[in-house]
């Protein structure tokens, strides 16, 4: 069996970034990246382009890529961020995309099984079409309410609306792969309530019972409860900017499989997520790290109009 047939997600990655024979690819990993997945990707990229290089990022997230990697990025056409945790908010990622016109995408904490089935194996033309249509449910200045039967009760005012489709084949494009979500920037100080995370959380991974409860006032975390409380408390103590509520997100990829990674969890149609910390991508001013937590079976209401009911689509 050919490697691309065995791992159809690799074919989708090639299609999504529009990789051409004469182009070059840089893969950025860390010491905890899945070596089997990286080996498969390296083989596939090598068969489809002129040059593939792999460089290693620090295990601990820093404000930006190390200097040598910042320079190397300029030399490649396509850059894949494949570390075990997200570097998406690094200023040099934004520079690569917007200043240098690179196609740069992130597939953090990628596992070999994700190349076999699930969100990476979706038809991304369909994902893009659905996501762009679903985006029409959300408008700037609208009030959004999120609730679950596990205790989530959250209200915010939308400031910006973004879609992530997975189609990154033009210069200066990029995002996540797997893809499929609506991302909402929120007005400063507008987020109020509490969120009960029951699926997964960056730097924690799978969440155990009792779920992680985060209490929010005026757009900032004021208390944390639950089994993983100490981990999140320590992260916030190390960087108080993580108190900031940066984003609300809704998954739009029906092929995503829950339980394999935070990134795939948050793309699953019917899940929602909350982002903490860096909000510069969403039009804010808070820099530093950005981490997400994922919630199952939420009800989403926008200006009193239901969009999701217990995780089930009401308005497409």
XYZ file of C-alpha atoms in Angstrom:
316
model
C 0.000 0.000 0.000
C 1.362 3.431 -0.964
C 2.132 5.786 1.890
C -0.356 8.407 0.655
C -3.132 5.802 0.411
C -2.378 4.534 3.914
C -2.279 8.094 5.257
C -4.816 10.108 3.204
C -4.406 13.099 5.493
C -1.060 13.701 3.809
C -2.797 14.105 0.447
C -5.103 16.707 1.948
C -2.195 18.653 3.401
C -0.579 18.762 -0.049
C -3.853 19.936 -1.612
C -4.614 22.495 1.095
C -1.247 24.245 0.712
C -1.049 23.725 -3.064
C 2.503 22.374 -2.900
C 4.358 22.401 -6.231
C 7.352 20.353 -7.392
C 9.759 23.288 -7.468
C 8.910 24.490 -3.956
C 10.512 23.926 -0.548
C 9.038 22.970 2.831
C 10.270 23.706 6.356
C 8.857 21.582 9.201
C 9.283 22.969 12.722
C 9.062 20.346 15.482
C 10.090 19.945 19.112
C 11.422 17.024 21.133
C 7.882 15.818 21.921
C 6.564 15.788 18.347
C 5.267 12.422 17.142
C 8.288 10.970 15.318
C 6.223 8.486 13.277
C 3.960 11.238 11.964
C 6.956 13.447 11.154
C 8.669 10.591 9.278
C 5.576 10.018 7.136
C 5.226 13.724 6.351
C 8.907 14.083 5.500
C 8.673 11.172 3.029
C 5.544 12.550 1.374
C 6.890 16.104 1.122
C 10.205 14.828 -0.275
C 8.330 13.017 -3.046
C 6.394 16.142 -4.027
C 8.798 19.087 -3.770
C 12.421 20.094 -4.269
C 13.571 20.447 -0.654
C 12.404 19.507 2.853
C 14.133 20.608 6.055
C 13.267 19.922 9.689
C 14.336 22.259 12.490
C 13.700 21.908 16.217
C 11.949 24.521 18.349
C 12.508 24.838 22.112
C 10.331 22.600 24.258
C 9.227 25.588 26.332
C 7.187 28.209 24.535
C 9.013 31.525 24.095
C 7.791 34.956 22.953
C 9.037 34.187 19.429
C 11.005 31.656 17.395
C 14.767 31.558 18.038
C 16.810 33.832 15.763
C 18.144 31.038 13.541
C 14.622 29.813 12.798
C 13.381 33.345 12.142
C 16.041 33.598 9.448
C 15.396 30.125 8.017
C 11.700 30.823 7.488
C 12.557 33.363 4.799
C 14.192 30.661 2.665
C 11.169 28.332 2.283
C 7.886 28.515 0.387
C 5.775 26.510 2.850
C 6.269 26.303 6.621
C 4.569 23.708 8.825
C 4.467 24.241 12.598
C 4.388 20.704 13.988
C 5.594 21.117 17.571
C 3.775 19.434 20.448
C 2.246 22.773 21.452
C 1.091 25.863 19.615
C 3.440 28.598 18.399
C 0.668 30.240 16.401
C 0.894 33.595 18.182
C 4.635 34.019 17.517
C 5.270 37.394 15.812
C 7.540 35.700 13.275
C 4.663 33.469 12.151
C 2.644 36.583 11.366
C 5.641 38.166 9.628
C 6.173 35.054 7.517
C 2.559 35.153 6.396
C 1.912 38.859 5.941
C 5.363 40.389 5.327
C 7.077 37.622 3.371
C 4.020 36.062 1.720
C 4.702 32.530 2.943
C 2.116 29.780 3.262
C 2.439 28.851 6.915
C 0.158 26.472 8.775
C 0.102 24.834 12.184
C -0.627 21.206 12.986
C 0.521 21.119 16.595
C 0.483 17.875 18.586
C -0.117 15.930 15.386
C -0.440 12.174 15.893
C 0.056 9.458 13.278
C -3.568 8.304 13.578
C -4.742 11.787 12.566
C -3.173 11.218 9.139
C -5.319 8.084 8.678
C -8.805 9.471 9.340
C -10.717 12.290 10.978
C -10.559 16.033 10.444
C -7.425 16.017 8.279
C -9.141 13.659 5.855
C -12.201 15.852 5.266
C -13.098 17.342 1.897
C -11.795 20.849 2.522
C -13.802 22.388 -0.279
C -16.888 21.238 1.635
C -15.437 22.409 4.961
C -14.696 25.829 3.453
C -18.151 26.153 1.908
C -19.946 25.199 5.118
C -17.717 27.377 7.310
C -18.204 30.474 5.169
C -21.971 29.989 5.239
C -22.025 29.300 8.982
C -20.066 32.510 9.546
C -23.163 34.514 8.580
C -24.716 33.665 11.958
C -22.188 35.893 13.727
C -21.885 39.672 13.451
C -19.787 42.307 15.162
C -21.577 43.970 18.118
C -23.891 40.976 18.534
C -24.344 39.410 21.958
C -23.383 35.750 22.199
C -24.480 33.412 24.990
C -22.945 29.994 25.629
C -24.351 27.374 28.002
C -24.085 23.644 28.765
C -25.867 21.203 31.044
C -22.592 20.864 32.999
C -22.733 24.446 34.202
C -21.307 26.730 31.511
C -23.048 30.108 31.499
C -21.175 32.730 29.492
C -22.089 35.984 27.783
C -19.945 38.265 25.592
C -20.120 40.899 22.865
C -18.599 39.951 19.509
C -15.986 42.335 18.108
C -14.579 40.444 15.107
C -15.556 37.319 13.170
C -13.045 35.065 11.385
C -13.383 31.806 9.472
C -10.720 29.123 9.174
C -11.295 27.002 6.092
C -8.082 25.013 5.581
C -7.450 26.386 2.067
C -3.971 27.930 2.190
C -2.768 27.676 -1.407
C -2.084 31.361 -2.094
C 0.920 33.430 -0.953
C 0.381 34.998 2.458
C -2.194 32.455 3.642
C -2.263 29.986 6.499
C -4.006 28.751 9.611
C -4.583 25.449 11.349
C -4.663 21.982 9.820
C -6.881 20.246 10.642
C -9.128 23.229 10.053
C -12.763 24.174 10.343
C -13.888 26.795 12.817
C -15.427 30.184 13.376
C -13.288 32.362 15.640
C -14.786 35.318 17.453
C -12.820 38.191 18.889
C -14.680 39.658 21.868
C -15.051 43.235 23.034
C -12.736 44.172 25.872
C -14.252 43.594 29.332
C -17.430 42.096 27.823
C -16.997 38.424 28.784
C -18.891 37.409 31.928
C -19.806 34.083 33.508
C -18.249 30.679 33.993
C -17.088 27.945 31.634
C -16.931 24.231 32.416
C -14.326 22.562 30.191
C -14.991 18.842 29.819
C -13.016 17.719 26.742
C -9.458 19.013 26.585
C -7.216 21.951 27.357
C -3.846 23.039 25.962
C -0.881 22.031 28.173
C -3.235 19.759 30.151
C -4.570 17.546 27.319
C -7.534 15.293 28.241
C -9.627 16.582 31.128
C -10.757 14.295 33.926
C -13.713 14.595 36.290
C -14.507 16.896 37.968
C -14.288 19.163 34.902
C -12.201 22.322 34.879
C -14.339 25.338 35.781
C -13.123 28.851 34.988
C -14.922 31.890 36.402
C -14.678 35.093 34.379
C -15.492 38.737 35.122
C -14.950 41.712 32.805
C -13.036 39.564 30.357
C -10.559 38.178 32.897
C -10.195 34.881 34.772
C -10.861 35.459 38.476
C -11.024 31.864 39.756
C -10.348 28.279 38.681
C -11.867 25.078 40.094
C -11.707 21.360 39.279
C -9.205 18.519 39.069
C -6.721 20.375 36.831
C -7.025 23.649 38.761
C -3.383 23.678 39.892
C -2.015 23.372 36.359
C -3.997 26.333 35.033
C -3.362 28.364 38.197
C 0.379 27.828 37.765
C 0.252 28.876 34.121
C -1.590 32.070 35.031
C 0.843 32.764 37.878
C 3.757 32.458 35.444
C 2.066 34.737 32.886
C -0.841 36.878 34.074
C -1.747 37.697 30.462
C -3.357 34.250 30.308
C -6.172 35.687 32.447
C -7.370 37.487 29.334
C -10.269 35.961 27.394
C -9.031 36.243 23.829
C -11.453 34.251 21.729
C -14.616 32.211 21.487
C -14.610 29.500 18.821
C -17.060 27.064 17.234
C -15.983 23.939 15.319
C -17.244 23.350 11.768
C -15.576 20.078 10.681
C -17.945 17.130 10.992
C -15.162 14.609 10.296
C -13.106 15.484 13.391
C -12.584 12.696 15.934
C -12.712 13.619 19.615
C -10.063 12.531 22.081
C -6.879 12.715 20.018
C -5.728 16.321 20.376
C -6.983 19.708 21.517
C -6.588 20.987 17.962
C -8.829 18.292 16.476
C -11.315 18.509 19.360
C -11.899 22.204 18.744
C -12.549 21.661 15.022
C -15.334 19.124 15.633
C -18.728 20.398 14.528
C -20.736 20.895 17.717
C -17.826 21.705 20.030
C -16.942 25.163 21.249
C -13.752 26.529 22.729
C -12.464 29.497 24.671
C -9.032 30.999 24.042
C -6.938 32.626 26.757
C -4.064 35.100 26.561
C -2.836 36.494 23.261
C -5.615 38.204 21.315
C -3.590 40.077 18.697
C -4.864 37.779 15.931
C -8.400 38.844 16.874
C -7.686 42.578 16.919
C -6.681 42.905 20.578
C -3.525 44.179 22.276
C -2.603 41.343 24.660
C 0.536 39.484 23.576
C 2.273 36.358 24.890
C 1.048 32.768 24.754
C -2.416 31.628 23.656
C -4.086 28.468 24.989
C -7.493 26.923 24.280
C -9.952 24.831 26.235
C -12.693 22.768 24.563
C -16.317 22.185 25.593
C -18.788 19.575 24.357
C -22.504 19.920 23.606
C -22.854 23.657 24.078
C -25.887 25.750 23.289
C -24.983 28.942 21.409
C -27.431 31.829 21.104
C -26.613 34.998 19.132
C -28.905 37.982 19.655
C -31.553 35.587 21.007
C -31.310 33.352 17.908
C -30.178 29.754 18.611
C -27.244 28.542 16.499
C -26.385 25.330 18.396
C -28.601 23.440 20.838
C -26.685 20.956 23.007
C -24.034 20.757 20.293
C -26.528 20.138 17.481
C -26.609 22.554 14.561
C -29.741 24.691 14.381
C -28.691 27.279 11.818
C -26.175 26.375 9.098
